[in-house]
Each structure stands twice: as structure tokens, then as C-alpha cells.
XYZ file of C-alpha atoms in Angstrom:
684
model
C 0.145 0.092 0.347
C 1.372 3.839 -0.720
C 1.852 6.322 1.530
C -0.303 8.975 0.972
C 2.723 11.233 0.553
C 3.844 8.801 -1.971
C 0.271 8.097 -3.696
C 1.040 8.485 -7.634
C -2.930 9.549 -7.993
C -2.358 12.759 -5.917
C 0.163 14.060 -8.186
C -1.045 17.617 -9.728
C -3.902 17.742 -7.728
C -5.393 21.076 -6.171
C -6.542 20.960 -2.427
C -9.915 20.540 -3.425
C -9.419 17.680 -5.284
C -7.040 16.030 -2.768
C -9.949 16.520 -0.921
C -12.284 14.796 -3.278
C -9.885 11.804 -3.573
C -9.146 11.014 -0.043
C -12.524 11.472 1.458
C -13.639 8.619 3.473
C -17.155 9.624 4.610
C -20.383 7.240 3.679
C -21.461 9.620 0.821
C -19.705 12.056 -1.250
C -20.788 15.009 -3.245
C -18.243 16.747 -5.614
C -19.558 19.801 -7.241
C -17.589 20.029 -9.970
C -17.572 23.574 -12.421
C -16.881 23.295 -16.082
C -13.252 22.061 -16.842
C -12.197 21.748 -13.214
C -10.561 18.413 -13.613
C -13.656 16.114 -12.689
C -12.378 13.312 -14.843
C -8.991 13.270 -13.122
C -10.281 13.683 -9.622
C -12.836 10.798 -10.211
C -10.093 8.497 -12.010
C -7.678 9.231 -8.944
C -10.661 8.192 -6.218
C -10.963 4.927 -8.427
C -7.044 4.547 -8.476
C -7.004 5.347 -4.516
C -9.812 2.694 -3.773
C -7.830 -0.369 -6.027
C -4.567 0.663 -4.375
C -5.804 0.300 -1.147
C -7.240 -2.848 -1.599
C -10.706 -2.671 -2.568
C -11.730 -5.562 -4.752
C -12.213 -4.248 -8.342
C -15.478 -6.211 -9.244
C -17.289 -4.649 -5.851
C -16.542 -0.979 -7.266
C -19.572 0.557 -9.643
C -18.820 3.547 -12.094
C -21.546 4.971 -13.538
C -21.167 7.698 -16.287
C -22.642 9.490 -19.377
C -21.505 6.906 -21.861
C -19.521 3.885 -22.038
C -16.630 5.369 -23.920
C -16.471 7.939 -20.634
C -16.172 4.362 -18.746
C -13.525 3.172 -20.545
C -11.408 6.981 -20.555
C -11.688 6.975 -16.865
C -10.978 3.601 -15.735
C -7.907 3.759 -18.471
C -6.592 6.777 -16.318
C -7.171 4.801 -13.259
C -5.188 1.852 -14.406
C -2.239 4.220 -15.464
C -2.233 5.534 -11.833
C -2.217 1.838 -9.990
C 0.028 0.048 -12.906
C -2.604 -2.578 -13.058
C -5.439 -4.065 -14.822
C -8.829 -3.528 -12.921
C -12.408 -5.055 -13.207
C -14.699 -2.328 -12.252
C -18.283 -2.346 -13.509
C -18.414 0.713 -15.843
C -21.057 2.254 -17.989
C -24.184 4.066 -18.142
C -27.218 3.556 -15.812
C -28.899 1.779 -18.758
C -26.016 -0.415 -19.239
C -25.779 -1.664 -15.770
C -29.326 -2.176 -15.448
C -29.393 -4.311 -18.638
C -26.093 -6.325 -16.751
C -28.232 -6.850 -13.665
C -31.487 -7.788 -15.308
C -29.232 -10.397 -17.682
C -28.324 -12.157 -14.197
C -31.385 -12.021 -12.447
C -34.159 -12.062 -15.370
C -36.107 -15.392 -14.365
C -36.799 -13.484 -10.743
C -38.341 -10.725 -12.326
C -40.362 -12.608 -14.845
C -38.500 -11.753 -17.835
C -36.872 -14.063 -20.336
C -33.071 -14.664 -19.987
C -33.271 -13.686 -23.750
C -34.907 -10.340 -23.940
C -34.180 -7.899 -26.561
C -33.430 -4.136 -25.911
C -35.654 -1.908 -28.368
C -33.971 1.369 -29.382
C -35.465 4.700 -29.497
C -36.484 4.183 -33.606
C -38.127 0.638 -32.419
C -39.885 1.955 -29.685
C -41.746 4.459 -32.197
C -42.002 1.909 -34.588
C -44.197 -0.294 -31.941
C -46.043 2.451 -31.214
C -46.983 3.458 -34.498
C -47.979 -0.314 -34.692
C -50.348 -0.356 -31.982
C -51.754 3.147 -32.908
C -52.847 1.529 -36.370
C -54.080 -1.858 -34.900
C -56.536 -0.068 -32.519
C -57.888 2.727 -34.995
C -56.328 5.777 -33.510
C -55.003 6.884 -36.547
C -58.285 6.982 -38.219
C -60.445 8.839 -35.572
C -62.411 12.026 -36.798
C -59.816 14.138 -34.369
C -56.450 14.335 -35.010
C -54.552 11.753 -32.590
C -51.037 12.225 -31.544
C -48.463 10.684 -33.634
C -46.126 7.655 -32.921
C -43.216 9.677 -32.088
C -45.075 11.913 -29.553
C -46.952 8.741 -27.981
C -43.117 7.558 -27.141
C -42.358 11.224 -25.764
C -44.992 11.189 -23.435
C -44.521 7.569 -22.312
C -40.875 8.310 -21.660
C -41.225 11.160 -19.640
C -44.121 9.225 -17.913
C -41.969 6.464 -16.921
C -38.921 8.462 -16.137
C -40.263 11.286 -14.308
C -42.658 9.062 -12.399
C -45.615 11.041 -12.435
C -49.409 10.376 -13.530
C -50.356 10.457 -17.217
C -52.843 13.771 -16.869
C -49.747 15.658 -14.932
C -47.505 14.917 -18.121
C -50.060 15.571 -20.461
C -50.930 19.212 -18.867
C -47.366 20.268 -18.110
C -45.606 19.184 -20.877
C -48.343 17.954 -24.182
C -51.463 20.086 -23.131
C -52.382 19.758 -26.904
C -52.698 15.984 -26.197
C -54.746 15.974 -23.534
C -58.102 15.535 -24.692
C -56.930 12.238 -25.857
C -55.985 11.037 -22.641
C -58.192 7.754 -23.282
C -57.002 6.877 -26.410
C -53.317 7.465 -25.262
C -53.588 5.128 -22.203
C -55.085 2.369 -24.112
C -51.845 2.884 -26.861
C -49.656 2.649 -23.836
C -51.255 -0.593 -22.243
C -51.590 -2.094 -25.806
C -47.668 -1.226 -26.286
C -46.949 -2.864 -22.699
C -48.377 -6.147 -23.685
C -47.084 -6.301 -27.245
C -43.442 -5.975 -25.435
C -44.369 -8.710 -23.300
C -45.565 -11.153 -25.909
C -42.465 -10.404 -27.821
C -40.136 -10.639 -24.693
C -38.311 -7.237 -25.615
C -37.574 -4.015 -23.089
C -37.253 -0.568 -24.131
C -34.785 1.978 -22.730
C -37.409 2.844 -20.023
C -38.049 -0.813 -18.939
C -34.437 -1.194 -18.039
C -34.617 1.154 -15.725
C -38.009 0.459 -14.541
C -37.429 -3.389 -14.077
C -33.979 -2.407 -12.231
C -35.912 -0.382 -9.816
C -38.048 -3.094 -8.860
C -34.953 -5.445 -8.515
C -33.086 -3.324 -6.217
C -36.620 -2.190 -4.121
C -38.572 -5.487 -3.948
C -38.045 -7.381 -0.620
C -37.942 -10.643 -2.928
C -34.994 -9.555 -5.119
C -33.126 -6.805 -3.158
C -31.302 -8.826 -0.979
C -29.446 -10.379 -4.254
C -28.243 -6.984 -5.426
C -27.808 -4.977 -2.043
C -24.679 -6.038 -0.820
C -23.088 -6.495 -4.609
C -21.053 -3.227 -4.323
C -18.656 -1.675 -1.649
C -18.129 1.565 -3.725
C -20.166 3.284 -6.011
C -19.284 5.913 -8.132
C -21.640 8.463 -10.359
C -20.525 11.013 -13.057
C -22.901 13.603 -14.511
C -25.595 13.440 -11.529
C -27.136 16.597 -12.257
C -28.401 14.931 -15.470
C -30.490 11.767 -13.514
C -33.930 11.322 -13.593
C -36.031 10.053 -10.940
C -35.659 6.326 -11.792
C -31.856 6.766 -11.626
C -31.599 8.253 -8.592
C -33.919 5.471 -7.007
C -31.910 2.913 -8.707
C -28.723 4.661 -6.994
C -30.248 4.550 -3.862
C -31.317 0.930 -4.239
C -27.869 -0.444 -5.214
C -26.189 1.591 -1.771
C -28.564 0.070 0.502
C -26.413 -2.562 1.818
C -23.919 0.087 2.720
C -21.766 0.923 -0.350
C -20.059 4.162 -0.255
C -22.012 6.685 -2.677
C -19.781 9.126 -4.394
C -21.596 11.336 -7.087
C -20.196 14.262 -9.150
C -22.296 16.769 -10.760
C -22.721 20.649 -11.562
C -26.246 22.120 -11.458
C -25.046 24.791 -13.758
C -24.796 21.948 -16.634
C -28.439 20.391 -16.107
C -29.610 20.384 -19.640
C -31.554 17.217 -19.586
C -35.073 18.268 -18.632
C -36.438 17.003 -22.027
C -35.395 13.549 -20.741
C -36.958 13.992 -16.986
C -33.763 14.666 -15.854
C -33.241 17.278 -13.185
C -30.621 18.884 -10.640
C -32.849 18.699 -7.770
C -31.289 15.089 -7.416
C -27.945 16.430 -6.879
C -29.490 19.020 -4.278
C -31.392 16.172 -2.795
C -28.642 13.701 -2.296
C -27.205 15.158 1.026
C -30.691 14.173 2.287
C -31.030 10.853 0.593
C -27.398 9.574 2.347
C -26.563 10.981 5.833
C -23.082 12.257 6.480
C -22.661 13.719 3.054
C -19.983 15.417 2.528
C -19.837 18.605 -0.220
C -16.951 18.998 -2.092
C -16.642 22.350 -4.521
C -14.373 22.391 -7.554
C -14.007 25.972 -9.028
C -10.779 26.208 -10.211
C -11.003 25.733 -14.312
C -8.103 24.268 -16.221
C -9.967 24.578 -19.425
C -10.622 28.621 -20.449
C -8.846 31.839 -20.228
C -10.125 34.516 -17.781
C -12.053 36.335 -20.309
C -14.276 33.373 -21.218
C -14.703 32.380 -17.250
C -15.642 36.125 -16.507
C -18.284 35.616 -19.404
C -19.375 31.884 -17.702
C -19.670 33.714 -14.417
C -21.755 36.513 -15.631
C -24.237 34.090 -16.866
C -24.437 32.215 -13.789
C -25.048 35.658 -11.877
C -28.194 35.767 -13.975
C -29.814 32.791 -12.036
C -27.537 31.547 -9.219
C -28.036 27.733 -8.649
C -28.388 25.475 -5.375
C -24.487 25.374 -5.273
C -23.139 29.084 -6.117
C -19.307 29.037 -7.093
C -17.201 31.730 -9.301
C -14.870 29.833 -11.649
C -11.230 31.100 -11.536
C -8.285 29.816 -13.230
C -4.333 30.468 -14.303
C -4.591 30.032 -17.930
C -2.875 32.768 -20.160
C -4.611 34.683 -22.323
C -6.621 38.573 -22.581
C -8.664 38.220 -25.760
C -12.203 39.135 -24.926
C -14.868 36.467 -26.708
C -16.450 38.072 -29.817
C -20.317 38.962 -30.354
C -20.963 39.544 -33.705
C -24.099 40.933 -35.204
C -24.792 39.728 -38.695
C -27.041 41.137 -41.691
C -28.574 37.667 -41.935
C -27.923 33.709 -41.622
C -26.110 33.804 -45.077
C -23.562 36.462 -43.666
C -23.358 34.536 -40.412
C -22.370 31.511 -42.438
C -19.636 33.386 -44.408
C -18.366 35.157 -41.003
C -17.891 31.715 -39.185
C -16.143 30.556 -42.256
C -13.849 33.223 -42.320
C -13.207 32.927 -38.509
C -12.405 29.181 -38.709
C -10.044 30.074 -41.977
C -8.470 32.722 -39.951
C -7.763 30.522 -36.616
C -6.425 27.825 -38.880
C -3.944 30.118 -40.182
C -3.079 31.098 -36.773
C -2.565 27.343 -35.756
C -5.531 26.185 -34.493
C -6.081 22.887 -36.612
C -10.079 22.306 -37.851
C -10.211 19.587 -35.302
C -9.677 21.723 -32.600
C -12.348 24.118 -33.417
C -16.166 23.532 -32.998
C -19.087 25.172 -33.912
C -22.151 24.593 -31.821
C -25.850 25.403 -32.299
C -29.237 24.752 -30.260
C -30.721 22.336 -32.846
C -29.480 20.365 -35.580
C -31.265 22.485 -38.548
C -29.235 25.802 -37.291
C -26.275 24.539 -39.221
C -27.954 23.935 -42.630
C -26.722 27.240 -44.038
C -23.419 27.108 -42.783
C -22.550 23.561 -43.978
C -23.921 24.498 -47.460
C -20.978 27.291 -47.145
C -18.554 24.878 -45.853
C -19.306 22.639 -48.942
C -18.456 25.723 -51.320
C -15.299 26.656 -49.426
C -14.037 22.846 -49.512
C -13.818 22.691 -45.383
C -14.081 19.314 -44.055
C -16.318 19.014 -41.412
C -18.024 16.293 -39.193
C -21.648 16.893 -37.383
C -22.686 15.499 -34.751
C -26.449 15.567 -33.145
C -27.807 14.975 -36.326
C -28.584 11.239 -37.799
C -26.792 8.487 -35.675
C -24.800 5.572 -37.404
C -27.436 3.038 -35.885
C -30.515 5.388 -37.395
C -29.167 4.712 -41.042
C -31.380 2.535 -42.780
C -28.896 0.204 -44.075
C -27.584 -0.223 -40.754
C -31.001 -0.818 -38.917
C -31.574 -3.343 -41.686
C -28.221 -5.545 -40.465
C -29.263 -5.368 -36.707
C -32.586 -6.410 -37.391
C -31.717 -9.867 -38.845
C -29.084 -10.314 -35.750
C -32.268 -9.205 -33.731
C -34.282 -12.092 -35.529
C -31.504 -14.702 -35.106
C -31.364 -13.710 -31.094
C -34.903 -13.284 -30.696
C -37.305 -14.897 -33.081
C -40.422 -13.473 -31.551
C -39.110 -9.763 -32.107
C -41.926 -8.592 -34.385
C -40.133 -5.465 -35.554
C -37.174 -7.142 -36.464
C -39.173 -9.534 -38.581
C -41.455 -6.843 -40.172
C -38.140 -4.797 -41.272
C -36.182 -8.078 -42.482
C -39.252 -9.292 -44.541
C -39.649 -5.573 -46.044
C -36.329 -5.735 -47.473
C -37.335 -8.531 -49.882
C -38.289 -7.229 -53.383
C -42.154 -6.455 -53.864
C -42.595 -7.141 -50.100
C -44.367 -4.208 -48.593
C -45.923 -3.501 -44.837
C -49.129 -5.524 -45.548
C -47.354 -8.607 -46.732
C -44.702 -8.322 -44.472
C -47.301 -8.632 -41.678
C -49.113 -11.864 -43.371
C -45.673 -13.751 -43.760
C -44.934 -13.005 -40.096
C -48.311 -14.378 -39.215
C -47.786 -17.336 -41.202
C -44.479 -18.155 -39.833
C -46.045 -17.626 -36.556
C -43.712 -14.900 -35.285
C -46.377 -13.799 -32.186
C -47.087 -17.375 -31.775
C -43.883 -19.109 -30.443
C -40.158 -19.074 -30.766
C -40.354 -21.435 -33.741
C -40.491 -18.791 -36.375
C -36.884 -19.657 -38.199
C -37.212 -23.057 -37.967
C -40.220 -23.055 -40.063
C -38.412 -20.678 -42.167
C -35.800 -22.746 -42.700
C -37.999 -26.036 -43.342
C -41.201 -24.522 -44.888
C -40.440 -21.088 -46.306
C -43.636 -19.069 -46.773
C -45.346 -18.132 -50.155
C -43.810 -14.852 -51.642
C -44.191 -12.898 -54.572
C -41.969 -14.300 -57.411
C -39.697 -11.510 -57.221
C -39.061 -11.770 -53.584
C -38.407 -16.029 -54.060
C -34.631 -15.757 -54.684
C -33.773 -13.517 -52.056
C -35.944 -15.257 -49.614
C -34.005 -18.438 -50.034
C -30.607 -16.516 -49.735
C -31.968 -15.220 -46.155
C -32.816 -18.199 -45.080
C -29.620 -19.845 -46.012
C -27.809 -16.603 -44.166
C -29.783 -17.104 -41.522
C -29.291 -20.479 -41.008
C -25.809 -20.324 -41.154
C -25.767 -17.875 -38.317
C -28.165 -19.893 -36.025
C -25.690 -23.147 -35.798
C -24.961 -24.677 -32.363
C -22.873 -23.457 -30.924
C -23.008 -19.937 -31.927
C -20.518 -19.223 -34.694
C -18.314 -15.757 -34.044
C -20.184 -12.571 -34.162
C -17.902 -11.377 -36.691
C -18.449 -14.135 -39.250
C -22.312 -13.693 -38.554
C -22.259 -10.142 -39.826
C -19.798 -11.297 -42.510
C -22.343 -13.779 -43.452
C -25.264 -11.314 -43.307
C -23.783 -8.194 -45.252
C -23.011 -10.684 -48.027
C -26.465 -10.874 -48.413
C -27.171 -7.443 -47.774
C -24.609 -6.457 -50.856
C -27.144 -7.098 -53.534
C -30.358 -6.002 -51.500
C -28.686 -2.482 -50.886
C -27.947 -2.305 -54.825
C -31.561 -2.633 -55.093
C -32.957 -0.489 -52.401
C -30.637 2.272 -51.625
C -28.340 4.586 -53.594
C -24.673 4.628 -52.622
C -24.800 1.071 -51.938
C -21.100 0.446 -51.845
C -20.542 3.102 -48.937
C -23.279 1.421 -47.130
C -21.743 -2.100 -47.341
C -18.596 -0.703 -46.063
C -20.217 0.834 -43.075
C -21.485 -3.181 -42.304
C -17.910 -4.178 -43.031
C -17.025 -1.433 -40.094
C -19.753 -2.990 -37.985
C -18.369 -6.228 -38.462
C -14.733 -4.560 -37.113
C -16.749 -3.614 -33.822
C -18.300 -7.066 -33.396
C -14.692 -8.837 -32.843
C -14.820 -7.449 -29.555
C -18.103 -9.172 -28.591
C -18.306 -12.690 -27.448
C -22.106 -13.243 -28.823
C -24.484 -11.870 -30.453
C -26.485 -10.661 -27.717
C -23.403 -9.200 -26.411
C -22.980 -7.246 -29.465
C -26.865 -6.113 -29.630
C -27.023 -4.836 -26.245
C -23.866 -2.886 -26.733
C -25.158 -1.177 -30.165
C -28.861 -0.399 -28.249
C -27.058 1.076 -24.856
C -24.139 2.887 -26.128
C -24.089 2.858 -29.972
C -21.776 4.702 -32.461
C -22.484 8.175 -33.417
C -20.836 7.750 -36.907
C -18.470 5.175 -38.671
C -15.413 7.237 -37.375
C -16.268 5.795 -33.795
C -15.562 2.262 -35.737
C -12.788 3.420 -37.132
C -10.892 4.616 -33.823
C -9.019 8.152 -33.552
C -8.089 10.285 -36.510
C -4.922 9.734 -38.115
C -2.506 12.813 -37.529
C -3.129 14.375 -41.191
C -6.940 14.249 -41.112
C -8.441 17.364 -39.912
C -12.190 18.228 -40.094
C -14.371 21.174 -38.430
C -16.479 19.650 -35.561
C -20.287 20.953 -36.322
C -22.477 19.956 -33.057
C -25.817 20.481 -30.870
C -24.925 22.029 -27.704
C -26.429 18.657 -26.200
C -24.152 16.445 -28.266
C -20.808 18.634 -27.221
C -21.293 18.088 -23.152
C -18.137 16.936 -22.481
C -16.289 18.237 -25.195
C -13.658 20.936 -25.364
C -11.864 22.862 -28.167
C -9.276 25.487 -28.509
C -11.853 27.879 -30.555
C -15.411 27.678 -30.411
C -17.911 29.564 -32.500
C -21.428 29.401 -31.153
C -24.023 30.473 -33.902
C -27.746 31.372 -33.887
C -27.664 32.848 -30.552
C -30.916 34.691 -30.682
C -34.259 35.016 -28.675
C -36.284 32.412 -30.285
C -33.379 30.050 -30.983
C -31.506 30.403 -27.814
C -33.429 30.401 -25.706
C -35.451 28.446 -28.050
C -39.470 29.536 -28.080
C -40.350 25.972 -27.357
C -38.912 26.151 -24.114
C -39.775 29.630 -22.176
C -43.437 29.074 -21.390
C -42.103 28.602 -17.646
C -39.614 29.165 -15.492
C -37.694 25.840 -15.395
C -37.419 25.922 -19.540
C -36.057 29.129 -19.349
C -33.471 28.332 -17.037
C -32.444 25.154 -18.677
C -31.515 27.100 -21.553
C -29.523 29.623 -19.835
C -27.475 26.251 -18.475
C -27.540 25.111 -22.467
C -25.983 28.250 -23.227
C -23.323 28.246 -20.300
C -22.255 24.826 -21.343
C -21.658 26.051 -24.701
C -19.614 28.847 -23.937
C -17.476 27.033 -21.469
C -16.440 24.319 -24.258
C -13.871 27.009 -25.363
C -10.410 27.068 -23.826
C -8.823 30.187 -25.694
C -11.080 31.457 -28.609
C -14.928 32.140 -28.110
C -17.194 33.748 -30.946
C -20.794 34.214 -30.397
C -23.158 35.268 -33.378
C -26.458 35.797 -34.287
C -28.626 37.049 -37.580
C -30.519 40.262 -37.679
C -32.743 39.250 -40.750
C -34.587 35.759 -40.806
C -36.016 35.506 -44.165
C -39.618 33.773 -44.131
C -38.985 32.092 -47.505
C -35.431 31.144 -48.318
C -35.775 30.579 -51.854
C -38.478 32.788 -52.570
C -39.013 35.867 -54.781
C -39.086 38.444 -52.248
C -37.064 39.299 -49.254
C -39.832 38.972 -46.672
C -38.473 39.028 -43.397
C -38.206 39.236 -39.164
C -35.279 41.083 -37.473
C -33.969 39.068 -34.986
C -32.970 40.236 -31.406
C -29.909 38.931 -29.580
C -30.638 36.556 -26.856
C -31.879 37.995 -23.651
C -28.937 36.061 -22.191
C -26.459 37.731 -23.903
C -27.779 41.821 -23.401
C -26.480 42.011 -20.012
C -23.334 40.747 -20.758
C -22.678 42.745 -23.630
C -19.642 44.768 -22.086
C -17.482 41.497 -21.780
C -17.471 41.146 -25.626
C -15.634 42.687 -28.118
C -18.855 43.357 -30.851
C -18.730 43.213 -34.457
C -21.164 43.834 -37.366
C -20.981 41.749 -40.381
C -22.724 43.272 -43.668
C -24.291 46.175 -41.549
C -23.170 49.648 -40.742
C -21.148 49.747 -37.665
C -22.754 52.306 -34.809
C -19.814 54.446 -35.735
C -20.516 54.718 -39.500
C -23.109 57.474 -41.033
C -26.712 56.171 -41.939
C -27.108 56.379 -45.675
C -29.587 58.921 -46.894
C -33.295 58.367 -46.835
C -33.299 58.163 -50.831
C -30.882 55.556 -50.631
C -32.614 53.409 -48.056
C -35.873 53.792 -49.832
C -33.918 52.482 -53.304
C -32.450 49.544 -51.296
C -35.559 48.646 -49.696
C -37.362 47.477 -53.039
C -35.198 44.663 -54.027
C -35.523 43.945 -57.802
C -36.880 40.323 -57.180
C -39.937 41.971 -56.198
C -40.399 43.475 -59.615
C -39.361 40.379 -61.276
C -41.898 38.364 -59.366
C -44.535 40.784 -60.074
C -43.482 40.596 -63.792
C -43.549 36.853 -64.004
C -46.818 36.549 -62.066
C -48.611 38.797 -65.179
C -46.941 36.156 -67.493
C -48.228 32.949 -65.650
C -51.686 34.254 -65.251
C -51.831 36.082 -68.810
């Protein structure tokens, strides 16, 4: 055992960080400001526990992603010099692992399949149609809306009537139909032996709270460490309390100023309530930022001062640099896109590579115009927060094939697989699934192999190939997962050539997926990982970029959480965009929008630029210039003195205003006259 003075995991830590690492109380809450070294602190605490003899498999580390857990454990391993068997992953991944071990005790099949978000939406669409809710005389909520209501209901643990009145008031009149859809959805999942993300937490909470099963898990861990605790929902908070009920020491790390997942029922209230849940909790605040320069920290502090949280603090740091952040007022969205591109290139010329820069925005479509301008200038970029790798149709096709093999009662997977066949639509696919007895028992695959169902002539050859591919993967013992992916992607190749454009690129994606499969011991293990912690793109499957790869990062602010870049550009910071006009109906929504901007600002290390367009055109490709004027975000206005303000495509405040005559001429664009002329021609 190391003496404290010799402990390598304490090297380079400040006094507050050391206090957090060495605390031996029953519970510890680390309030960690942006860039304050919380990952290093948490890794050092894990390293200390291991070095002092804690059993690795009795330590649970819960993070916001599986990759974050791997990074943290790798750091701890470097500090201690030994491999670890610490349990690490997201709440959903931990719940999945526990349920796999105790499924029979909960009345679950041990081979249950996990539905991802899009699968859950599809299943809601299925029951919505079967119940006749889509054919009502009044407009009934769409399947996506039903899935959102259901998830909020489960994660927030509040009654349906309250969820509807607070978050979905336009759906309140349909409460009876919504309740019927939820009942049918729940029953359908039970029939198929599938669970959605919310079920994982629900069943895990039952596991840790029900006296009949709790004893098996209450003494499972000695130490539980949770990162990003400000984003936990009620189910996750209850799950933590249940897992710690046997006396495990709890260490939670979070920042109420970065709580931005209210739409998933996450709440910083759970961070504030932790000392009440766990007696004897020590609170340690980390407020020294190692990331950002003083002008950026001054801006972040000024934003927090507008609405202090439960744990008031002021970030401070010693990083050099005195350049004030920029506030760019742009004539319009096109002008903003041009200005951002010029700023990106200028910083690249000053030695900041593209991959060390990021453009952040409130929602995915805010980057549309910028993406066009980047492409025009041949500036490579990678976008996060849009379509995920597993949401691409061709990837879901192959995953559906694997799901059919793992759970032959998975109705949604069969539906997708059968619709891949030539000439098979949704109705025919449902009939074939019924012929195979998908909802009847577990023998659908055997029936497919022994007596293939009747299909149109155009699909006959593909069905025989499908049957052969699935049979090759269904052997006992189970073939290696990478071999199964290879067999299935070879069947997919000609099908993709018929179904998709750029079929070659799509097949390459499946090859990349096969590379990921090499790290998994079974098909079920791979499917669980893909559902619970999916790669965002093929670049994640390929590993880190090569040294000569360079691209600008575009990202929604939510997806940028946990990231940092030398230069950050935050665009569309106008009222209605940030804060979003959909989130300002109550004070809680408005405060979450403020925290969202705080997260964006604190991603920057040395250079920060904030911009908004003054004009928003009603019709981007129309024949006139009808527009409204934007206003800077209400969050930015009180802090304007902390920016260097620039005007793009507009007269600066010091420039003389043009004569009235000139202004009148410019206010009547030629497009309006041309439109009138063309209109007269069309009506002649």
C-alpha cells in the first residue's frame, strides 16, 4: 500500500481535488465546475480505492457513456499500474447487466431484446394503427409523440394527466386513447420478450426495491461512483439509492449549472437532494478551471450570476490569454455562415487546426446554411447531433437480421427484414410474419428454414438466400459474431444495390460494424452494446483520426457536452433560437436554456465567438425578401460589455447612416418587380 505522501494518484491535484479523492465518509458529493478536472479527480479516487485493496468487481462506476467509463478506468489503471475489473457504463447498461443475471426472478425471459428509441417509436406506430387511433375523426398524437409522452411518464414517475397538462397540453383531450395505446404497447412488448430503454430502469428499480429480489443486489457493491449526476432522472436516482442500500459508499459528481436534459426528465434537484438521501454526505466544490482563459470564465460567471443555482460558485483559473470573446451581429443567416467560415480559416492560419475548433448550435437545422458554405469553400466537417450511425436505414437492416436470430419473437425486426425482400410491403410482411408464427411461439426461424412461406416471384430468390444466411448464423454453438456479420452483409450487398443509392458505401459501413463485432463474445452482447451505447458514426468504429486527418466539428450543444476545443463558435444565439421559443413557457424551461448556453460557452479554451443573424427570411428560396428582425438572446444582452462586438454586413454604430433616398431604393429589391412581372405572365 502506498503512503499518502507517495500516492501517484495525488500528483498534480489541487487541495480541493485531493480532499475529494481522500474523503472516507459514507457519501461524497463533488460539485465540479466546467473544466475543473472532475474526470482526473474521479479517476484518482478509483485508483486510490484499488490501490488500497478494494475489490475491482465490487466497484461500480456509472458515467454518461460507455466511452467515458473506458477513458476514466484507463486513467485509473495508469495510476495504479494494474488492470481492473470495475463495473463501468451508463445507468441503462448497468441495469441491462443486472437484469440479464436476475431476469427469471423478475418474470423476464433471459433472452430479452432491447429496443432502441426508433424501434419503440415503430412499435407505437403499430399499436396506434391496430387500435384504429390513426383513423379517428380528430387528429390523434403521432407515434413519435406517443413515445415521448410515455418516456416522460416513466422517467419522471408522474401521472399521465400531469405529464399531458404540463408538457403536452395539446394532447390532453386524447388521454383515453393514449392510455389504451400505452396498455397495448406494454402488452406487445411482453408478448415479444422485448424491453425498451425505460423498461431497463423500471425493472432494475423493482430488482433493488422489492424485498423478494433486493437481497441479491444490495450487497453487490462496496463503492458506487456516479458522474454527471445532475442529469439523472427519478428512476436513476432511485436505482442508485437501492444499489447503495447495503452500505456501499456513494460518490456523486455533478454540476447543477450544466443540467440540460430536462426533456429526458433529468433534474438537478436530485443533485441537491443527495445529502438528504445519504446521511453524512460531504460536499466538495471544484471551482478552479483548467480549461478556459479569464475572459471566457468572466463571461460564464456573468451568465450564472443571472440565476444562481443551488451551489453558487465562481470559476477561476490561471490559463493565460486576455482576448475578449467576440459578439458578431450579422446581417442575415448567409452573412453569419460566411463570417464563421472566415473566422475558422483565420484561426487555422494562426495554428489552430480544424479539429481543435467547433461550431455549436441549439438544434440540428441551425447549421444548414453553414454546411452549404463550408462545402462551397471545401472545408471538411463532421457533424454530431444529427442522424446517428444506427439510425441509418441500411445499418438498421443488418441489426434487424441479428435481432431475428437472437429473439425469433421480435415482431419489429421480422417486419423490417421481410420488407427488405423485393416486392414486399408492410401488409405482405405482416402476413408472412403471421404465417411464420412470429407472435405465436419461438419457432419462426425453424419454419423459415424447413418450409419457406409463399412470397411473390420477385422475392423468391432473395428469400432463399435470406433463409440460408440466417441458418448459417443460427448454428450451435453460435458462430463468432464477426462471421455472422460477414455472412449477413454478403446477403445484404445485392439487396442494398436494389434499395439504396450509394450501395457500396453502405456495405462498407457494415464492414466497419463487423470490425466492432470482433470485440464481442456473442450476438446478444453486440446487440446490447449497439442499443445501449451506439457509435455516432463510422468514424467512431474506425478509432481516432490519423494525424493528417483534419475536419471542423459541427455539433448541437447537447452533443458537445463533455467536449472542449481551443476555438468555439456559437451560432444563432438569438431569442427564439437560444432560448428556444418552445422552451420559455415556464421558468424551469427558461433556466435550462440558460444552462445550455453556459455549457456552450465553457467548451472554449482560448477563443470564443458568439453570433446571431439580424434578419430571418420567411422564404429562403422565395422571390421576395420578406423577413423579420431577430434580437440577441436575452441571456447575452446583460453581458454585452464582456464582448468585443463586430457587425457583419451592417453599418457599424460609428458609420454614418445612408440618406433616406438611398434607403428607400434598397428597401425595394429587384426580386419583387421580377416576381410581379413573372406573375403577370403566368396569369395571362
